Amino acid sequence: MKTIKIKYHNKNIEKIEKIDVGDWIDLRAAETITLHAGESALISLGVAMKLPDGYEAQVAPRSSTFKKWGIIQTNSIGVIDNSYSGTNDIWKFPAYAVIDTVIQENDRICQFRIVKKQPEIQFEEVDELDDIDRGGFGSTGIN
């Protein structure tokens, strides 16, 4: 079992816990913030963590985030490596509002999971690849 050390910067948010169903763990807004359509903000999640060596966190919106608040994550998915692990390296959610909205402190706005980092790789330039072409980007090769 891997251990994640966590520092809470807001004592009002509920503690993070791993639930039995699913691999993703919810994160909460650590502040109340008002956004108008077209505005963006880095919403504090109120935590700093030390991930296990060899792992990184992937942060993404919850499936209900857009429906409830009309916000999207500006970088689609966030990657936090285990070197971002100081006491004041507070995790944030980069949000863009498409409607006027208010996110309340303690609202569950995103989620994360930890995954092993990419192994060491090297690139080899070739003139041709050995696989069959699938028909181009965005295609499974089926018309």
PDB file of C-alpha atoms in Angstrom:
ATOM      1  CA  MET A   1       0.000   0.000   0.000  1.00  0.00           C
ATOM      2  CA  LYS A   2       1.289   3.471  -0.935  1.00  0.00           C
ATOM      3  CA  THR A   3       1.182   6.375   1.528  1.00  0.00           C
ATOM      4  CA  ILE A   4       0.426   9.979   0.568  1.00  0.00           C
ATOM      5  CA  LYS A   5       1.387  12.627   3.107  1.00  0.00           C
ATOM      6  CA  ILE A   6      -1.105  15.502   3.096  1.00  0.00           C
ATOM      7  CA  LYS A   7      -1.044  19.010   4.555  1.00  0.00           C
ATOM      8  CA  TYR A   8      -4.428  20.735   4.856  1.00  0.00           C
ATOM      9  CA  HIS A   9      -4.296  24.507   4.377  1.00  0.00           C
ATOM     10  CA  ASN A  10      -7.986  24.945   5.139  1.00  0.00           C
ATOM     11  CA  LYS A  11      -9.304  23.216   8.253  1.00  0.00           C
ATOM     12  CA  ASN A  12     -12.922  23.762   7.084  1.00  0.00           C
ATOM     13  CA  ILE A  13     -12.783  21.390   4.108  1.00  0.00           C
ATOM     14  CA  GLU A  14     -13.691  17.768   4.624  1.00  0.00           C
ATOM     15  CA  LYS A  15     -10.764  15.381   4.794  1.00  0.00           C
ATOM     16  CA  ILE A  16      -9.839  13.453   1.670  1.00  0.00           C
ATOM     17  CA  GLU A  17     -10.760   9.795   1.722  1.00  0.00           C
ATOM     18  CA  LYS A  18     -10.539   6.896  -0.683  1.00  0.00           C
ATOM     19  CA  ILE A  19     -13.970   5.447  -1.368  1.00  0.00           C
ATOM     20  CA  ASP A  20     -14.533   1.759  -2.101  1.00  0.00           C
ATOM     21  CA  VAL A  21     -16.021   2.328  -5.564  1.00  0.00           C
ATOM     22  CA  GLY A  22     -13.860   3.805  -8.316  1.00  0.00           C
ATOM     23  CA  ASP A  23     -10.212   4.790  -8.556  1.00  0.00           C
ATOM     24  CA  TRP A  24     -10.579   8.579  -8.431  1.00  0.00           C
ATOM     25  CA  ILE A  25     -10.558  10.607  -5.200  1.00  0.00           C
ATOM     26  CA  ASP A  26     -12.623  13.789  -4.855  1.00  0.00           C
ATOM     27  CA  LEU A  27     -11.038  17.176  -4.150  1.00  0.00           C
ATOM     28  CA  ARG A  28     -12.911  20.169  -2.757  1.00  0.00           C
ATOM     29  CA  ALA A  29     -12.827  23.906  -3.286  1.00  0.00           C
ATOM     30  CA  ALA A  30     -11.037  25.471  -0.322  1.00  0.00           C
ATOM     31  CA  GLU A  31     -12.637  28.867  -0.934  1.00  0.00           C
ATOM     32  CA  THR A  32     -15.921  30.395  -2.034  1.00  0.00           C
ATOM     33  CA  ILE A  33     -15.464  32.059  -5.394  1.00  0.00           C
ATOM     34  CA  THR A  34     -17.780  33.914  -7.770  1.00  0.00           C
ATOM     35  CA  LEU A  35     -17.020  33.708 -11.483  1.00  0.00           C
ATOM     36  CA  HIS A  36     -18.825  35.488 -14.294  1.00  0.00           C
ATOM     37  CA  ALA A  37     -19.122  33.982 -17.765  1.00  0.00           C
ATOM     38  CA  GLY A  38     -15.759  34.310 -19.516  1.00  0.00           C
ATOM     39  CA  GLU A  39     -13.713  34.629 -16.324  1.00  0.00           C
ATOM     40  CA  SER A  40     -11.078  32.207 -15.137  1.00  0.00           C
ATOM     41  CA  ALA A  41      -9.473  31.523 -11.774  1.00  0.00           C
ATOM     42  CA  LEU A  42      -7.130  29.168 -10.000  1.00  0.00           C
ATOM     43  CA  ILE A  43      -9.383  27.691  -7.332  1.00  0.00           C
ATOM     44  CA  SER A  44      -7.484  26.553  -4.253  1.00  0.00           C
ATOM     45  CA  LEU A  45      -8.050  22.926  -3.298  1.00  0.00           C
ATOM     46  CA  GLY A  46      -6.551  23.613   0.130  1.00  0.00           C
ATOM     47  CA  VAL A  47      -4.081  20.728   0.173  1.00  0.00           C
ATOM     48  CA  ALA A  48      -0.429  20.021  -0.476  1.00  0.00           C
ATOM     49  CA  MET A  49       0.712  16.410  -0.834  1.00  0.00           C
ATOM     50  CA  LYS A  50       3.842  14.325  -1.029  1.00  0.00           C
ATOM     51  CA  LEU A  51       3.175  11.551  -3.519  1.00  0.00           C
ATOM     52  CA  PRO A  52       5.088   8.266  -3.403  1.00  0.00           C
ATOM     53  CA  ASP A  53       8.334   8.173  -5.372  1.00  0.00           C
ATOM     54  CA  GLY A  54       7.747   7.137  -8.979  1.00  0.00           C
ATOM     55  CA  TYR A  55       4.139   8.385  -9.038  1.00  0.00           C
ATOM     56  CA  GLU A  56       2.293  11.472 -10.266  1.00  0.00           C
ATOM     57  CA  ALA A  57      -1.267  12.723  -9.758  1.00  0.00           C
ATOM     58  CA  GLN A  58      -3.722  13.321 -12.579  1.00  0.00           C
ATOM     59  CA  VAL A  59      -6.415  15.894 -11.749  1.00  0.00           C
ATOM     60  CA  ALA A  60      -9.635  16.164 -13.766  1.00  0.00           C
ATOM     61  CA  PRO A  61     -13.129  17.626 -13.274  1.00  0.00           C
ATOM     62  CA  ARG A  62     -15.786  15.417 -11.725  1.00  0.00           C
ATOM     63  CA  SER A  63     -18.461  14.277 -14.166  1.00  0.00           C
ATOM     64  CA  SER A  64     -20.968  16.692 -12.572  1.00  0.00           C
ATOM     65  CA  THR A  65     -18.682  19.756 -12.415  1.00  0.00           C
ATOM     66  CA  PHE A  66     -19.825  21.353 -15.663  1.00  0.00           C
ATOM     67  CA  LYS A  67     -23.488  20.550 -15.070  1.00  0.00           C
ATOM     68  CA  LYS A  68     -23.491  22.032 -11.542  1.00  0.00           C
ATOM     69  CA  TRP A  69     -21.272  25.109 -11.976  1.00  0.00           C
ATOM     70  CA  GLY A  70     -20.700  25.666 -15.707  1.00  0.00           C
ATOM     71  CA  ILE A  71     -16.926  25.547 -15.335  1.00  0.00           C
ATOM     72  CA  ILE A  72     -14.341  23.626 -17.310  1.00  0.00           C
ATOM     73  CA  GLN A  73     -10.740  22.851 -16.433  1.00  0.00           C
ATOM     74  CA  THR A  74      -8.616  25.094 -18.642  1.00  0.00           C
ATOM     75  CA  ASN A  75      -5.863  22.569 -19.270  1.00  0.00           C
ATOM     76  CA  SER A  76      -8.234  19.581 -19.695  1.00  0.00           C
ATOM     77  CA  ILE A  77      -6.276  17.454 -17.242  1.00  0.00           C
ATOM     78  CA  GLY A  78      -3.715  18.475 -14.667  1.00  0.00           C
ATOM     79  CA  VAL A  79      -0.537  16.555 -13.944  1.00  0.00           C
ATOM     80  CA  ILE A  80       1.182  17.016 -10.594  1.00  0.00           C
ATOM     81  CA  ASP A  81       4.479  15.210 -10.228  1.00  0.00           C
ATOM     82  CA  ASN A  82       5.872  14.176  -6.871  1.00  0.00           C
ATOM     83  CA  SER A  83       8.443  17.004  -6.876  1.00  0.00           C
ATOM     84  CA  TYR A  84       5.583  19.500  -6.304  1.00  0.00           C
ATOM     85  CA  SER A  85       5.536  18.463  -2.684  1.00  0.00           C
ATOM     86  CA  GLY A  86       6.476  21.359  -0.415  1.00  0.00           C
ATOM     87  CA  THR A  87       4.317  22.471   2.464  1.00  0.00           C
ATOM     88  CA  ASN A  88       3.110  25.480   0.448  1.00  0.00           C
ATOM     89  CA  ASP A  89       2.750  23.713  -2.929  1.00  0.00           C
ATOM     90  CA  ILE A  90      -1.030  23.976  -2.742  1.00  0.00           C
ATOM     91  CA  TRP A  91      -3.001  22.127  -5.392  1.00  0.00           C
ATOM     92  CA  LYS A  92      -5.328  24.286  -7.495  1.00  0.00           C
ATOM     93  CA  PHE A  93      -8.023  23.811 -10.098  1.00  0.00           C
ATOM     94  CA  PRO A  94      -7.691  26.098 -13.152  1.00  0.00           C
ATOM     95  CA  ALA A  95     -11.320  26.922 -13.976  1.00  0.00           C
ATOM     96  CA  TYR A  96     -13.000  28.793 -16.821  1.00  0.00           C
ATOM     97  CA  ALA A  97     -16.651  29.790 -16.368  1.00  0.00           C
ATOM     98  CA  VAL A  98     -19.068  29.636 -19.300  1.00  0.00           C
ATOM     99  CA  ILE A  99     -21.930  30.969 -17.147  1.00  0.00           C
ATOM    100  CA  ASP A 100     -22.139  33.151 -14.035  1.00  0.00           C
ATOM    101  CA  THR A 101     -21.544  30.820 -11.112  1.00  0.00           C
ATOM    102  CA  VAL A 102     -20.620  30.553  -7.447  1.00  0.00           C
ATOM    103  CA  ILE A 103     -18.492  27.704  -6.134  1.00  0.00           C
ATOM    104  CA  GLN A 104     -18.830  27.303  -2.387  1.00  0.00           C
ATOM    105  CA  GLU A 105     -16.057  26.289  -0.020  1.00  0.00           C
ATOM    106  CA  ASN A 106     -16.180  22.478   0.344  1.00  0.00           C
ATOM    107  CA  ASP A 107     -17.875  21.835  -3.023  1.00  0.00           C
ATOM    108  CA  ARG A 108     -16.422  18.744  -4.702  1.00  0.00           C
ATOM    109  CA  ILE A 109     -15.221  20.192  -8.017  1.00  0.00           C
ATOM    110  CA  CYS A 110     -12.535  17.802  -9.209  1.00  0.00           C
ATOM    111  CA  GLN A 111     -10.892  14.464  -8.600  1.00  0.00           C
ATOM    112  CA  PHE A 112      -7.484  12.857  -8.778  1.00  0.00           C
ATOM    113  CA  ARG A 113      -5.751   9.530  -9.035  1.00  0.00           C
ATOM    114  CA  ILE A 114      -2.102   8.588  -8.817  1.00  0.00           C
ATOM    115  CA  VAL A 115      -0.348   6.695 -11.576  1.00  0.00           C
ATOM    116  CA  LYS A 116       3.166   5.450 -12.162  1.00  0.00           C
ATOM    117  CA  LYS A 117       5.377   7.869 -14.023  1.00  0.00           C
ATOM    118  CA  GLN A 118       6.384   7.124 -17.589  1.00  0.00           C
ATOM    119  CA  PRO A 119       9.425   4.838 -17.754  1.00  0.00           C
ATOM    120  CA  GLU A 120      12.700   6.005 -19.289  1.00  0.00           C
ATOM    121  CA  ILE A 121      12.340   5.965 -23.082  1.00  0.00           C
ATOM    122  CA  GLN A 122      14.371   6.818 -26.137  1.00  0.00           C
ATOM    123  CA  PHE A 123      13.328   7.736 -29.666  1.00  0.00           C
ATOM    124  CA  GLU A 124      14.597   6.048 -32.807  1.00  0.00           C
ATOM    125  CA  GLU A 125      14.004   7.792 -36.133  1.00  0.00           C
ATOM    126  CA  VAL A 126      12.912   5.466 -38.967  1.00  0.00           C
ATOM    127  CA  ASP A 127      11.770   5.894 -42.575  1.00  0.00           C
ATOM    128  CA  GLU A 128       8.729   3.592 -42.199  1.00  0.00           C
ATOM    129  CA  LEU A 129       6.711   2.091 -39.359  1.00  0.00           C
ATOM    130  CA  ASP A 130       5.821  -1.601 -39.351  1.00  0.00           C
ATOM    131  CA  ASP A 131       2.100  -1.308 -38.515  1.00  0.00           C
ATOM    132  CA  ILE A 132      -0.927  -0.961 -40.792  1.00  0.00           C
ATOM    133  CA  ASP A 133      -2.291   2.584 -41.328  1.00  0.00           C
ATOM    134  CA  ARG A 134      -5.684   3.081 -39.668  1.00  0.00           C
ATOM    135  CA  GLY A 135      -6.967   5.768 -42.024  1.00  0.00           C
ATOM    136  CA  GLY A 136      -5.875   8.989 -40.394  1.00  0.00           C
ATOM    137  CA  PHE A 137      -6.431  10.940 -37.192  1.00  0.00           C
ATOM    138  CA  GLY A 138      -9.887  10.482 -35.691  1.00  0.00           C
ATOM    139  CA  SER A 139     -10.584   7.328 -37.641  1.00  0.00           C
ATOM    140  CA  THR A 140     -10.800   3.702 -36.672  1.00  0.00           C
ATOM    141  CA  GLY A 141     -10.318   2.836 -40.321  1.00  0.00           C
ATOM    142  CA  ILE A 142     -14.017   2.030 -40.752  1.00  0.00           C
ATOM    143  CA  ASN A 143     -16.045   4.175 -43.162  1.00  0.00           C
TER     144      ASN A 143
END
